[in-house]
Structure formats: structure tokens, C-alpha cells
């Protein structure tokens, strides 16, 4: 019983990590840039929802607020690439890394200026409700997180495997030059991927905020999600989710059964082990080029 | 004479810091196969990249049926029907063969015509039909070349720029692929600009040929005449010619120098 509760809450946490990791991997696969602002984009999505729906702010209904926040983050991601990252395109990798770290700081302190640095909680209809299945009390918020993650994953899979735009994104990430030759507007496709990862960030933010409180530093969670993406095999979308789930599940079990203080170390210890024994992660992206 | 399909005037283009194309002028008539021959580093690939818009020329102009293409982004050049089949295949390795072909028709909306072209491509390259669901990166080199040509055909090209289709293939496969290229030209009326190092096989199917050296066009003639030219035989077809002392004259100079 204890075990099941730990597992569900671990999986719910893991889903959030997995979604942030997915954002990292989406952008990395398509554009070969690593967006260290991904965690902060998640936090921003959560705060925009909070500002729209909480009674002490605008007090709009919950679902429309979430949809508006998703749309805002989609535009935010698109413009971030179109107005900023496009200019460092083709520059050394380190320029992109530093640029996204700087953007992350700007988002973090900008959010602090607008909404304050105190923790706040999102007024979600899911918060604080339990359902009991076979004698096990499970948080409705945690179940919702898992279901939404499954739905979003299915949606993304369908998008990449079956739509013209999704296949074009894959094509541009596998062979940028050939994509140009086929008439794919590669730069616009890249901006689109940033917009998509803004959407994923907003959803992850709302899911995270409905499980507890958020403050502008919540975005630092992105580092843990980054570790999850590496564990899963950076460059693999299923790997990112898997890595997120593993990190999410390992934390509550480590704190429950391990010595105290161990929970914080566990994900990184796992990261070290994975990198030593499987340097390409658990689900590496296989890609060989024939010449 | 009517305006040619593709007209290139005095084109200059840099490859990095190097002026790789130094004032190239050439033209391609509709329905023809025009071959551009030349050794490594002659500027052939840079020429094609400039034509397809992934590189911007320093000077000069490119026009298709009288409409200027110079300065257009690659997607608009593709939309006008200039399709580049790059050197070294450059397929999408993790996409299926079917999705690779579909990417060729990325800018098209005419579903029925796309389906017809899909069937046409599979009729010319039956080996691809057996492997539609397979990841393209698992195909052999020759199959990847066929896929690259098929993907180009899916764009319904008005002119196809074909870069070194013989690269890294066995002589038998080269023969097979060039037979298909010739058939595409005669049966489907595909206009082709064929860039090759393998002069023998290129001249065997071309109508007209240009020879490039160090970024310049140094010779232009019908393929027929080229095959008979002594310079071409000596320097590009590698034919042995007995000199006065029964040896090949290694220091022989080309007539255009």
C-alpha cells in the first residue's frame, strides 16, 4: 500500500521531469541547441496560468486559462527562436548555451518582479482531492498528471509520425541540407519546434503547479530534467520520458528507504552510473551515416 | 533559338574564402541532358549549390524560362521546379523510404498527381517498392542513390540537378542507374543537368557537355563532339595514345591552355 502510493507519486513527479526533458530533446534533436531555459519556460507557463485563473489575480475559469497559457508559451517559444536564437545559428555551440542560460535568468527574475518570489499555489480544481482505489488513497492531481502525460505523448507521436509538418521536422533534424533541397523552410521549422517545446513546457508547468506550490526558482528543476534526458539517451524522445520517470520514481523510494538526505543525491548518482556504463544513455539514438 | 530553360550568366560564387566559380555561363535546353564534367575542386558542386539557392552568388544571374532565380531562398527555387539531387545521396536516414519519397513532394498539394508520381518512381526503381517501410539509412549505397533520385522526381522537377550519381558505386550499378536516368529523360521528358567526374558514362547519355576547370568553363560542345575530342579522350576518358616514341606524352598540354 505504501509502495503503491510512493510509486504513483513518483510516476507523477517523473512525468513532469519527463515532459521538461522532452522539451530539451525536441529542441536538441531538431536544432542541435540545448535550451537551458526549458525549466524556466515551464515555470513561466505555470505562472501565466496562475495569473489568469487565481482569484486574487484575474479569476478566469481554469481550462480556458490553461489554453491561453499554452498559446502564449507557443508564441513565446516561436519568437524566442525567430528573434534571438536564429542570430546565433551557426555560431559555436557555447554561444547558444550561454544565450539560453541568460534567457533563463531573465525569465526567472522577470517572473519574480511580476509575481514576487514567495511560493504561490495554483487554484486547480484537481488540487487536494483524493480518490480511494482498493484501499489506496491516491491524489487526483497525481492521476491527472499521469493521464495528461500519456495523452500528450500520444499526440506528439501522431504528430511526428503522420503529419506533413511533423515528418518535415524529423527530416530537417536528420539532414538539414537535404531538407533545404526538398524545399523545407528550415528556419521556420526550427522556430516551430521552439513553439512546440513552449507548449510542452506550459503543460508541464501546469501539471507541476497543480501538485504543489511554485515560485520563480521552480525552473531550476530543469537541471534535474536535463539529467533525466541524458539518462534516457539525449536525442531520443521515448528516452527522455523514460529518464524522467526513472528519476521521478527513484526520489521518493530513496527518501523512504534510504538514509536521510539520500533522495537529493540519488538521481545524480544514477546519472553517473549510466554515463559510466552506458555513455549514450538507456535508449540511444541509433544513426549511422553511409558515405 | 528560343530561350533556354535554364540560363546561367557570368556566375561567381565563393566556397568559404575561395572564389570557387569564376564567371560561369551556360544554358540548358528543355528536354536535354546537359553534362558538366570536371575534376575534384573544379567548382561543379558549388555551381549546383548556387543554382539551387543554398549558396548566394557573388555576381551573375540564373534564370529559369526567363524568370530570375538569383537571390531566392531555396524553398522558392524548389517551388519553381529546380530540384537538386545532392552528391553523396543525403537521404533522411531514420525516415522510412516512403516518408523520404513523400518529403520530395513537400511543397506540392496536388494529391492525385503526387500519387501518380509515387507509382512512377516505384516503377523505375522496383527495389524501393519492396522496402517502402524500411528506414532509408539501412539501404545499400546504390539503393540510397536510387532513393535520392526518386525523391527528386517526387518534386515534379522542370529541371533536375544531379550531382555525381556515380559516386562510390560499382560499375554495374553505375550502368544500371545511368540507364534509368536516360530512360527518365526519353520517356518522361525530364530535363537534367548532370555533374560528373565519370566523363565516359556521362557523355554516353548527355546531349551537350561543358568542361569545368578551376571554376571556369573551358569547353562547351555537343556530347558527340566531346567524345571525339582528343583533349577529352586524353584527360577525362583516360585513353592511351601512343606518342612518337611509343610513350604517352605526360607533359601534353590541353589545347585550351
Short mmCIF file of C-alpha atoms in Angstrom, two decimals:
data_model
loop_
_atom_site.label_atom_id
_atom_site.label_comp_id
_atom_site.label_asym_id
_atom_site.label_seq_id
_atom_site.Cartn_x
_atom_site.Cartn_y
_atom_site.Cartn_z
CA UNK A 1 0.00 0.00 0.00
CA UNK A 2 2.81 2.30 0.96
CA UNK A 3 4.63 1.03 -2.09
CA UNK A 4 1.76 1.83 -4.48
CA UNK A 5 1.40 5.36 -3.15
CA UNK A 6 5.12 6.00 -3.45
CA UNK A 7 5.07 4.60 -6.97
CA UNK A 8 2.15 6.76 -8.12
CA UNK A 9 3.55 9.95 -6.65
CA UNK A 10 6.98 9.08 -8.07
CA UNK A 11 5.48 8.45 -11.51
CA UNK A 12 3.58 11.74 -11.34
CA UNK A 13 6.78 13.63 -10.49
CA UNK A 14 8.57 11.65 -13.17
CA UNK A 15 6.01 12.68 -15.76
CA UNK A 16 6.79 16.34 -15.10
CA UNK A 17 10.54 15.68 -15.33
CA UNK A 18 9.90 13.66 -18.45
CA UNK A 19 7.94 16.46 -20.11
CA UNK A 20 10.68 19.01 -19.37
CA UNK A 21 13.25 16.52 -20.65
CA UNK A 22 11.09 16.12 -23.75
CA UNK A 23 11.34 19.87 -24.30
CA UNK A 24 15.14 19.67 -24.09
CA UNK A 25 15.30 16.78 -26.53
CA UNK A 26 12.79 18.26 -29.02
CA UNK A 27 14.95 21.34 -29.45
CA UNK A 28 18.23 19.43 -29.34
CA UNK A 29 17.18 16.92 -31.98
CA UNK A 30 15.82 19.49 -34.36
CA UNK A 31 18.29 22.33 -33.98
CA UNK A 32 21.26 20.84 -32.10
CA UNK A 33 20.91 23.59 -29.50
CA UNK A 34 20.44 22.86 -25.80
CA UNK A 35 17.82 25.13 -24.26
CA UNK A 36 18.83 25.65 -20.65
CA UNK A 37 15.83 27.94 -20.23
CA UNK A 38 13.46 24.98 -20.62
CA UNK A 39 12.82 24.71 -16.86
CA UNK A 40 12.21 28.44 -16.64
CA UNK A 41 9.80 28.27 -19.55
CA UNK A 42 7.91 25.63 -17.58
CA UNK A 43 7.78 27.94 -14.56
CA UNK A 44 6.61 30.83 -16.76
CA UNK A 45 3.81 28.71 -18.22
CA UNK A 46 2.68 27.82 -14.69
CA UNK A 47 2.75 31.47 -13.56
CA UNK A 48 0.81 32.69 -16.60
CA UNK A 49 -1.90 30.12 -15.80
CA UNK A 50 -1.85 31.16 -12.17
CA UNK A 51 -2.16 34.84 -13.07
CA UNK A 52 -5.14 34.08 -15.28
CA UNK A 53 -7.07 31.75 -13.04
CA UNK A 54 -6.31 32.55 -9.39
CA UNK A 55 -8.99 34.56 -7.57
CA UNK A 56 -6.52 37.17 -6.35
CA UNK A 57 -5.49 37.78 -9.96
CA UNK A 58 -7.85 37.64 -12.96
CA UNK A 59 -10.06 34.82 -11.77
CA UNK A 60 -10.82 33.25 -15.17
CA UNK A 61 -12.08 29.64 -15.33
CA UNK A 62 -9.32 27.01 -15.12
CA UNK A 63 -9.47 25.30 -18.54
CA UNK A 64 -9.54 28.50 -20.66
CA UNK A 65 -6.66 29.84 -18.55
CA UNK A 66 -4.60 26.76 -19.30
CA UNK A 67 -5.37 27.02 -23.02
CA UNK A 68 -4.40 30.70 -23.11
CA UNK A 69 -1.17 29.95 -21.23
CA UNK A 70 -0.34 27.19 -23.73
CA UNK A 71 -0.97 29.57 -26.66
CA UNK A 72 1.13 32.31 -25.05
CA UNK A 73 4.02 29.91 -24.44
CA UNK A 74 3.81 28.62 -28.02
CA UNK A 75 4.19 32.17 -29.34
CA UNK A 76 6.90 32.87 -26.74
CA UNK A 77 8.94 29.84 -27.85
CA UNK A 78 8.50 30.66 -31.53
CA UNK A 79 9.57 34.27 -31.10
CA UNK A 80 12.49 33.35 -28.84
CA UNK A 81 13.93 31.41 -31.76
CA UNK A 82 12.88 33.77 -34.52
CA UNK A 83 14.14 36.92 -32.79
CA UNK A 84 17.14 35.67 -30.81
CA UNK A 85 18.45 32.18 -31.41
CA UNK A 86 18.31 32.48 -35.18
CA UNK A 87 21.07 35.08 -34.93
CA UNK A 88 23.50 32.73 -33.17
CA UNK A 89 22.61 29.93 -35.60
CA UNK A 90 25.86 28.54 -36.98
CA UNK A 91 27.91 30.11 -34.17
CA UNK A 92 29.81 27.91 -31.72
CA UNK A 93 27.61 25.73 -29.50
CA UNK A 94 28.78 27.59 -26.40
CA UNK A 95 27.19 30.84 -27.63
CA UNK A 96 23.81 29.12 -27.81
CA UNK A 97 24.27 27.55 -24.36
CA UNK A 98 25.16 30.85 -22.71
CA UNK A 99 22.36 32.65 -24.52
CA UNK A 100 19.74 30.20 -23.24
CA UNK A 101 21.17 30.35 -19.70
CA UNK A 102 20.89 34.14 -19.83
CA UNK A 103 17.33 33.91 -21.15
CA UNK A 104 16.56 31.53 -18.27
CA UNK A 105 17.80 34.08 -15.71
CA UNK A 106 15.80 36.86 -17.37
CA UNK A 107 12.63 34.75 -17.20
CA UNK A 108 13.31 33.80 -13.57
CA UNK A 109 13.89 37.34 -12.30
CA UNK A 110 11.23 38.78 -14.59
CA UNK A 111 8.71 36.39 -13.06
CA UNK A 112 9.97 37.40 -9.60
CA UNK A 113 9.39 41.08 -10.42
CA UNK A 114 5.85 40.48 -11.64
CA UNK A 115 4.61 37.80 -9.25
CA UNK A 116 7.02 38.06 -6.31
CA UNK A 117 9.45 35.48 -5.01
CA UNK A 118 7.09 33.89 -2.45
CA UNK A 119 5.74 30.43 -3.20
CA UNK A 120 2.18 30.52 -4.52
CA UNK A 121 -0.23 27.77 -5.31
CA UNK A 122 -2.28 27.39 -8.45
CA UNK A 123 -6.02 27.18 -7.84
CA UNK A 124 -6.55 23.99 -9.74
CA UNK A 125 -9.78 22.02 -9.49
CA UNK A 126 -7.63 18.91 -9.01
CA UNK A 127 -5.63 20.07 -6.02
CA UNK A 128 -6.13 18.35 -2.70
CA UNK A 129 -8.70 15.77 -3.81
CA UNK A 130 -8.15 12.09 -3.20
CA UNK A 131 -9.73 9.02 -4.65
CA UNK A 132 -9.50 5.64 -3.00
CA UNK A 133 -8.90 2.58 -5.15
CA UNK A 134 -8.67 -0.80 -3.41
CA UNK A 135 -7.91 0.83 -0.09
CA UNK A 136 -5.15 3.02 -1.50
CA UNK A 137 -5.67 6.76 -1.33
CA UNK A 138 -4.35 8.41 -4.46
CA UNK A 139 -4.19 12.11 -5.21
CA UNK A 140 -6.47 13.09 -8.08
CA UNK A 141 -3.78 15.58 -9.18
CA UNK A 142 -1.23 12.78 -9.49
CA UNK A 143 -3.55 10.60 -11.55
CA UNK A 144 -4.35 13.58 -13.78
CA UNK A 145 -0.65 14.28 -14.32
CA UNK A 146 -0.07 10.72 -15.49
CA UNK A 147 -3.10 10.70 -17.79
CA UNK A 148 -2.28 14.07 -19.36
CA UNK A 149 1.32 12.97 -19.96
CA UNK A 150 0.15 9.80 -21.71
CA UNK A 151 -2.26 11.81 -23.89
CA UNK A 152 0.38 14.40 -24.76
CA UNK A 153 2.90 11.69 -25.63
CA UNK A 154 0.38 10.02 -27.92
CA UNK A 155 -0.42 13.34 -29.55
CA UNK A 156 3.28 14.11 -30.14
CA UNK A 157 3.87 10.64 -31.54
CA UNK A 158 1.00 11.04 -34.01
CA UNK A 159 2.21 14.50 -34.96
CA UNK A 160 5.77 13.38 -35.72
CA UNK A 161 4.90 10.11 -37.41
CA UNK A 162 1.93 11.10 -39.52
CA UNK A 163 1.67 14.81 -40.26
CA UNK A 164 3.47 16.55 -43.09
CA UNK A 165 4.94 19.15 -40.71
CA UNK A 166 5.98 16.50 -38.20
CA UNK A 167 7.82 14.48 -40.83
CA UNK A 168 9.44 17.65 -42.14
CA UNK A 169 10.73 18.41 -38.62
CA UNK A 170 12.23 14.92 -38.43
CA UNK A 171 13.73 15.34 -41.89
CA UNK A 172 15.28 18.71 -41.04
CA UNK A 173 16.80 17.26 -37.87
CA UNK A 174 18.27 14.24 -39.67
CA UNK A 175 19.70 16.06 -42.66
CA UNK A 176 19.41 19.82 -42.65
CA UNK A 177 20.97 20.36 -46.07
CA UNK A 178 18.75 17.77 -47.76
CA UNK A 179 15.72 19.39 -46.14
CA UNK A 180 16.70 22.67 -47.81
CA UNK A 181 16.96 20.81 -51.13
CA UNK A 182 13.42 19.48 -50.69
CA UNK A 183 12.07 22.99 -50.20
CA UNK A 184 11.54 22.74 -46.42
CA UNK A 185 11.77 26.24 -44.90
CA UNK A 186 14.26 25.01 -42.31
CA UNK A 187 14.46 28.19 -40.22
CA UNK A 188 10.70 28.40 -39.84
CA UNK A 189 10.63 24.71 -38.93
CA UNK A 190 13.17 25.38 -36.16
CA UNK A 191 11.03 28.21 -34.77
CA UNK A 192 8.06 25.87 -34.89
CA UNK A 193 9.94 23.33 -32.78
CA UNK A 194 10.69 26.04 -30.22
CA UNK A 195 7.00 26.90 -30.20
CA UNK A 196 6.15 23.24 -29.67
CA UNK A 197 8.57 22.95 -26.77
CA UNK A 198 6.93 26.09 -25.32
CA UNK A 199 3.62 24.19 -25.42
CA UNK A 200 5.16 21.17 -23.70
CA UNK A 201 6.74 23.48 -21.10
CA UNK A 202 3.41 25.16 -20.36
CA UNK A 203 1.66 21.81 -19.89
CA UNK A 204 4.46 20.54 -17.66
CA UNK A 205 4.24 23.77 -15.64
CA UNK A 206 0.50 23.47 -15.07
CA UNK A 207 0.87 19.81 -14.08
CA UNK A 208 3.70 20.60 -11.69
CA UNK A 209 1.87 23.55 -10.14
CA UNK A 210 -1.28 21.52 -9.58
CA UNK A 211 0.72 19.15 -7.35
CA UNK A 212 2.13 21.86 -5.09
CA UNK A 213 3.30 25.44 -4.86
CA UNK A 214 5.52 27.25 -7.33
CA UNK A 215 7.94 30.14 -7.09
CA UNK A 216 10.27 31.68 -9.70
CA UNK A 217 13.09 29.31 -8.72
CA UNK A 218 10.98 26.28 -9.65
CA UNK A 219 12.64 26.46 -13.06
CA UNK A 220 15.87 25.12 -11.54
CA UNK A 221 14.10 21.78 -11.70
CA UNK A 222 15.19 21.95 -15.33
CA UNK A 223 18.66 20.75 -14.34
CA UNK A 224 17.20 17.56 -12.88
CA UNK A 225 15.14 17.10 -16.05
CA UNK A 226 18.28 17.66 -18.09
CA UNK A 227 19.91 14.82 -16.15
CA UNK A 228 16.83 12.72 -16.90
CA UNK A 229 17.18 13.45 -20.62
CA UNK A 230 20.83 12.36 -20.52
CA UNK A 231 19.97 9.19 -18.62
CA UNK A 232 17.36 8.35 -21.24
CA UNK A 233 19.79 8.95 -24.09
CA UNK A 234 19.90 12.55 -25.22
CA UNK A 235 18.27 12.73 -28.62
CA UNK A 236 15.59 10.11 -28.03
CA UNK A 237 12.05 11.24 -27.23
CA UNK A 238 10.92 7.98 -25.57
CA UNK A 239 14.26 8.00 -23.74
CA UNK A 240 13.54 11.46 -22.31
CA UNK A 241 10.24 10.26 -20.87
CA UNK A 242 11.81 7.07 -19.55
CA UNK A 243 14.64 9.01 -17.94
CA UNK A 244 12.14 11.37 -16.35
CA UNK A 245 10.08 8.51 -14.96
CA UNK A 246 13.17 6.79 -13.54
CA UNK A 247 14.38 9.94 -11.82
CA UNK A 248 10.86 10.65 -10.56
CA UNK A 249 10.38 7.18 -9.11
CA UNK A 250 13.84 6.88 -7.62
CA UNK A 251 13.43 10.01 -5.47
CA UNK A 252 10.54 9.02 -3.17
CA UNK A 253 11.90 5.48 -2.78
CA UNK A 254 15.36 6.75 -1.92
CA UNK A 255 13.97 9.11 0.71
CA UNK A 256 11.63 6.46 2.13
CA UNK A 257 14.03 3.52 2.29
CA UNK A 258 17.45 5.13 2.01
CA UNK A 259 19.39 7.06 4.65
CA UNK A 260 18.13 10.60 5.16
CA UNK A 261 19.34 13.18 2.64
CA UNK A 262 19.91 10.46 0.09
CA UNK A 263 16.93 11.42 -2.09
CA UNK A 264 18.62 14.50 -3.48
CA UNK A 265 21.74 12.60 -4.47
CA UNK A 266 20.04 9.54 -5.96
CA UNK A 267 19.19 10.91 -9.43
CA UNK A 268 22.71 12.23 -9.94
CA UNK A 269 24.28 9.03 -8.66
CA UNK A 270 22.18 7.23 -11.24
CA UNK A 271 23.32 9.72 -13.87
CA UNK A 272 26.96 8.96 -13.03
CA UNK A 273 26.35 5.21 -13.22
CA UNK A 274 24.52 5.46 -16.55
CA UNK A 275 27.19 7.68 -18.06
CA UNK A 276 29.97 5.34 -16.96
CA UNK A 277 28.33 2.13 -18.16
CA UNK A 278 26.11 3.35 -20.99
CA UNK A 279 27.58 6.65 -22.19
CA UNK A 280 24.88 7.09 -24.82
CA UNK A 281 22.04 6.65 -22.32
CA UNK A 282 19.44 3.96 -21.90
CA UNK A 283 17.73 4.42 -25.28
CA UNK A 284 20.45 5.80 -27.53
CA UNK A 285 19.53 7.29 -30.88
CA UNK A 286 20.99 4.97 -33.49
CA UNK A 287 22.04 6.80 -36.57
CA UNK A 288 24.75 5.74 -38.93
CA UNK A 289 25.63 7.68 -42.00
CA UNK A 290 26.67 5.89 -45.13
CA UNK A 291 29.03 7.66 -47.47
CA UNK B 1 16.72 29.92 -80.99
CA UNK B 2 14.08 30.04 -78.25
CA UNK B 3 15.07 30.98 -74.71
CA UNK B 4 16.72 28.05 -72.96
CA UNK B 5 15.04 26.51 -69.89
CA UNK B 6 17.97 27.36 -67.61
CA UNK B 7 20.28 30.24 -68.34
CA UNK B 8 23.36 30.98 -66.23
CA UNK B 9 25.26 34.18 -66.92
CA UNK B 10 28.68 35.08 -65.61
CA UNK B 11 28.12 33.45 -62.22
CA UNK B 12 30.71 33.96 -59.48
CA UNK B 13 30.48 32.20 -56.13
CA UNK B 14 32.68 31.75 -53.09
CA UNK B 15 33.21 28.46 -51.32
CA UNK B 16 34.34 29.77 -47.93
CA UNK B 17 37.15 32.20 -48.72
CA UNK B 18 37.85 30.64 -52.11
CA UNK B 19 36.33 32.01 -55.30
CA UNK B 20 35.18 28.59 -56.50
CA UNK B 21 33.21 29.72 -59.54
CA UNK B 22 34.77 32.40 -61.68
CA UNK B 23 32.33 33.66 -64.22
CA UNK B 24 30.45 30.59 -65.41
CA UNK B 25 27.95 30.96 -68.23
CA UNK B 26 25.95 28.05 -69.56
CA UNK B 27 22.48 27.11 -70.68
CA UNK B 28 20.26 24.04 -70.65
CA UNK B 29 17.55 23.46 -73.27
CA UNK B 30 14.29 21.87 -72.20
CA UNK B 31 14.24 18.09 -72.60
CA UNK B 32 18.00 17.74 -72.76
CA UNK B 33 20.64 16.11 -70.62
CA UNK B 34 23.48 18.57 -70.17
CA UNK B 35 26.58 17.27 -68.50
CA UNK B 36 29.14 19.30 -66.58
CA UNK B 37 32.46 17.48 -66.38
CA UNK B 38 35.48 18.29 -64.29
CA UNK B 39 37.90 17.01 -61.73
CA UNK B 40 37.73 17.41 -57.97
CA UNK B 41 37.67 21.04 -56.94
CA UNK B 42 36.65 22.33 -60.35
CA UNK B 43 33.65 24.05 -58.76
CA UNK B 44 30.93 21.73 -60.02
CA UNK B 45 29.20 21.20 -56.69
CA UNK B 46 29.47 24.88 -55.79
CA UNK B 47 27.81 25.64 -59.13
CA UNK B 48 24.87 23.37 -58.31
CA UNK B 49 24.55 24.74 -54.76
CA UNK B 50 24.45 28.25 -56.16
CA UNK B 51 21.80 27.24 -58.68
CA UNK B 52 19.59 25.66 -56.01
CA UNK B 53 19.87 28.71 -53.77
CA UNK B 54 21.61 27.21 -50.71
CA UNK B 55 24.58 29.42 -51.62
CA UNK B 56 24.32 33.00 -52.78
CA UNK B 57 26.34 34.07 -55.79
CA UNK B 58 28.74 36.99 -55.60
CA UNK B 59 27.89 38.12 -59.12
CA UNK B 60 25.97 36.98 -62.13
CA UNK B 61 22.47 35.69 -62.70
CA UNK B 62 20.48 32.48 -63.01
CA UNK B 63 17.14 32.39 -64.76
CA UNK B 64 14.56 29.71 -65.42
CA UNK B 65 12.43 30.32 -68.53
CA UNK B 66 13.40 33.95 -68.33
CA UNK B 67 12.42 34.39 -64.63
CA UNK B 68 15.37 35.29 -62.47
CA UNK B 69 16.19 32.86 -59.64
CA UNK B 70 19.18 34.68 -58.20
CA UNK B 71 18.70 35.67 -54.56
CA UNK B 72 15.63 33.49 -53.95
CA UNK B 73 15.66 31.24 -50.85
CA UNK B 74 15.98 27.51 -51.60
CA UNK B 75 12.31 26.73 -50.95
CA UNK B 76 11.25 29.19 -53.67
CA UNK B 77 13.79 27.80 -56.11
CA UNK B 78 12.37 24.32 -55.43
CA UNK B 79 8.83 25.64 -55.86
CA UNK B 80 9.78 26.87 -59.33
CA UNK B 81 10.91 23.36 -60.26
CA UNK B 82 14.69 23.38 -59.89
CA UNK B 83 15.44 20.23 -57.89
CA UNK B 84 18.90 19.40 -56.58
CA UNK B 85 19.78 15.74 -56.01
CA UNK B 86 22.91 16.19 -53.91
CA UNK B 87 26.25 14.47 -54.03
CA UNK B 88 26.54 11.59 -51.57
CA UNK B 89 22.80 10.87 -51.61
CA UNK B 90 21.89 12.86 -48.46
CA UNK B 91 18.74 10.88 -47.76
CA UNK B 92 16.92 11.12 -44.40
CA UNK B 93 18.42 8.05 -42.68
CA UNK B 94 15.83 7.42 -39.95
CA UNK B 95 12.75 8.10 -42.05
CA UNK B 96 11.17 5.25 -43.99
CA UNK B 97 11.69 5.02 -47.73
CA UNK B 98 8.04 6.06 -48.21
CA UNK B 99 8.48 9.14 -46.00
CA UNK B 100 11.68 10.07 -47.84
CA UNK B 101 9.74 10.00 -51.09
CA UNK B 102 6.92 11.99 -49.52
CA UNK B 103 9.42 14.65 -48.43
CA UNK B 104 10.33 15.09 -52.10
CA UNK B 105 6.78 16.31 -52.68
CA UNK B 106 6.88 18.59 -49.60
CA UNK B 107 5.83 21.75 -51.45
CA UNK B 108 3.17 20.08 -53.61
CA UNK B 109 -0.54 19.97 -52.83
CA UNK B 110 -1.87 18.03 -55.84
CA UNK B 111 -2.59 14.70 -54.11
CA UNK B 112 -3.58 12.72 -57.21
CA UNK B 113 -0.56 13.79 -59.20
CA UNK B 114 1.69 13.03 -56.21
CA UNK B 115 0.23 9.51 -56.02
CA UNK B 116 0.84 9.05 -59.77
CA UNK B 117 4.45 10.23 -59.43
CA UNK B 118 4.92 7.89 -56.46
CA UNK B 119 3.87 4.95 -58.64
CA UNK B 120 6.06 6.20 -61.50
CA UNK B 121 9.11 6.35 -59.21
CA UNK B 122 8.45 2.84 -57.89
CA UNK B 123 8.09 1.55 -61.46
CA UNK B 124 11.50 2.94 -62.35
CA UNK B 125 13.09 1.75 -59.09
CA UNK B 126 11.28 -1.51 -58.22
CA UNK B 127 13.76 -2.27 -55.44
CA UNK B 128 12.34 0.69 -53.48
CA UNK B 129 8.83 -0.78 -53.65
CA UNK B 130 9.97 -3.80 -51.65
CA UNK B 131 11.46 -1.55 -48.98
CA UNK B 132 8.91 1.23 -48.54
CA UNK B 133 8.60 0.71 -44.80
CA UNK B 134 12.31 0.25 -44.15
CA UNK B 135 14.46 3.04 -42.66
CA UNK B 136 16.34 4.66 -45.52
CA UNK B 137 19.65 4.54 -43.65
CA UNK B 138 19.62 0.73 -43.87
CA UNK B 139 19.60 0.73 -47.68
CA UNK B 140 22.76 -0.03 -49.65
CA UNK B 141 24.64 2.80 -51.35
CA UNK B 142 23.11 2.10 -54.75
CA UNK B 143 19.61 1.90 -53.31
CA UNK B 144 20.18 5.18 -51.48
CA UNK B 145 21.19 6.79 -54.76
CA UNK B 146 18.02 5.47 -56.36
CA UNK B 147 16.01 6.82 -53.44
CA UNK B 148 17.67 10.23 -53.78
CA UNK B 149 16.80 10.38 -57.48
CA UNK B 150 13.27 9.11 -56.78
CA UNK B 151 12.83 11.71 -54.04
CA UNK B 152 13.91 14.39 -56.51
CA UNK B 153 11.39 13.12 -59.08
CA UNK B 154 8.63 13.41 -56.47
CA UNK B 155 9.07 17.18 -56.65
CA UNK B 156 7.95 17.06 -60.30
CA UNK B 157 11.07 18.89 -61.48
CA UNK B 158 11.26 21.12 -64.52
CA UNK B 159 14.99 20.60 -64.30
CA UNK B 160 16.85 18.17 -62.08
CA UNK B 161 20.39 18.97 -60.95
CA UNK B 162 22.07 15.63 -60.46
CA UNK B 163 25.38 15.74 -58.55
CA UNK B 164 27.75 12.78 -59.02
CA UNK B 165 25.22 9.94 -59.11
CA UNK B 166 28.06 7.51 -59.80
CA UNK B 167 29.94 8.35 -56.59
CA UNK B 168 31.07 5.28 -54.71
CA UNK B 169 29.07 2.80 -56.78
CA UNK B 170 30.22 -0.33 -58.58
CA UNK B 171 30.50 -0.08 -62.39
CA UNK B 172 27.49 -2.38 -62.80
CA UNK B 173 25.31 -0.20 -60.57
CA UNK B 174 26.55 2.94 -62.32
CA UNK B 175 25.44 1.43 -65.63
CA UNK B 176 22.08 0.50 -64.17
CA UNK B 177 21.45 3.95 -62.69
CA UNK B 178 22.54 5.78 -65.83
CA UNK B 179 20.23 3.60 -67.93
CA UNK B 180 17.37 4.70 -65.71
CA UNK B 181 18.45 8.35 -65.92
CA UNK B 182 18.46 8.09 -69.73
CA UNK B 183 15.02 6.47 -69.70
CA UNK B 184 13.65 9.20 -67.41
CA UNK B 185 14.86 11.72 -69.97
CA UNK B 186 13.43 10.00 -73.04
CA UNK B 187 10.24 8.57 -71.53
CA UNK B 188 9.27 11.28 -69.01
CA UNK B 189 10.95 14.23 -70.69
CA UNK B 190 12.89 15.14 -67.53
CA UNK B 191 15.46 17.86 -68.21
CA UNK B 192 18.72 17.10 -66.45
CA UNK B 193 21.90 18.87 -65.57
CA UNK B 194 24.33 16.09 -64.76
CA UNK B 195 27.52 16.86 -62.89
CA UNK B 196 30.05 14.05 -63.13
CA UNK B 197 33.68 13.10 -62.75
CA UNK B 198 33.00 9.91 -64.66
CA UNK B 199 33.18 11.51 -68.10
CA UNK B 200 32.74 8.31 -70.06
CA UNK B 201 29.38 7.38 -68.63
CA UNK B 202 28.16 11.00 -68.51
CA UNK B 203 29.00 11.59 -72.18
CA UNK B 204 27.29 8.35 -73.14
CA UNK B 205 23.87 9.74 -72.19
CA UNK B 206 24.29 13.53 -72.49
CA UNK B 207 23.25 15.72 -75.41
CA UNK B 208 25.59 18.57 -74.59
CA UNK B 209 28.53 18.91 -72.24
CA UNK B 210 30.59 21.57 -70.52
CA UNK B 211 34.05 21.05 -69.06
CA UNK B 212 34.95 22.99 -65.91
CA UNK B 213 38.43 23.58 -64.58
CA UNK B 214 39.36 25.75 -61.62
CA UNK B 215 35.98 27.44 -61.55
CA UNK B 216 35.74 28.25 -65.25
CA UNK B 217 34.02 26.65 -68.20
CA UNK B 218 36.85 25.77 -70.53
CA UNK B 219 34.98 23.82 -73.17
CA UNK B 220 31.44 23.52 -74.44
CA UNK B 221 30.27 21.25 -77.20
CA UNK B 222 27.82 18.51 -78.11
CA UNK B 223 28.47 15.26 -76.27
CA UNK B 224 29.11 13.63 -79.62
CA UNK B 225 31.93 16.03 -80.46
CA UNK B 226 33.31 15.85 -76.92
CA UNK B 227 33.67 12.10 -77.15
CA UNK B 228 35.82 12.59 -80.22
CA UNK B 229 37.89 15.46 -78.87
CA UNK B 230 41.50 14.45 -78.32
CA UNK B 231 41.79 16.51 -75.14
CA UNK B 232 38.77 14.88 -73.60
CA UNK B 233 39.94 11.43 -74.59
CA UNK B 234 43.31 12.06 -73.06
CA UNK B 235 42.42 13.87 -69.88
CA UNK B 236 38.93 12.67 -68.99
CA UNK B 237 38.41 9.36 -70.71
CA UNK B 238 41.93 8.17 -69.91
CA UNK B 239 42.53 6.78 -73.37
CA UNK B 240 46.07 5.81 -74.15
CA UNK B 241 47.63 7.47 -77.13
CA UNK B 242 50.98 6.44 -78.48
CA UNK B 243 53.44 9.30 -78.79
CA UNK B 244 56.26 9.48 -81.29
CA UNK B 245 58.46 7.34 -79.10
CA UNK B 246 55.67 4.93 -78.29
CA UNK B 247 55.07 6.50 -74.89
CA UNK B 248 52.25 8.55 -73.56
CA UNK B 249 53.21 12.21 -73.58
CA UNK B 250 52.69 13.06 -69.92
CA UNK B 251 53.53 16.67 -70.42
CA UNK B 252 50.99 17.12 -73.18
CA UNK B 253 49.17 20.40 -72.85
CA UNK B 254 45.50 20.83 -73.21
CA UNK B 255 44.59 22.99 -76.19
CA UNK B 256 42.62 25.44 -74.09
CA UNK B 257 45.61 26.48 -72.01
#
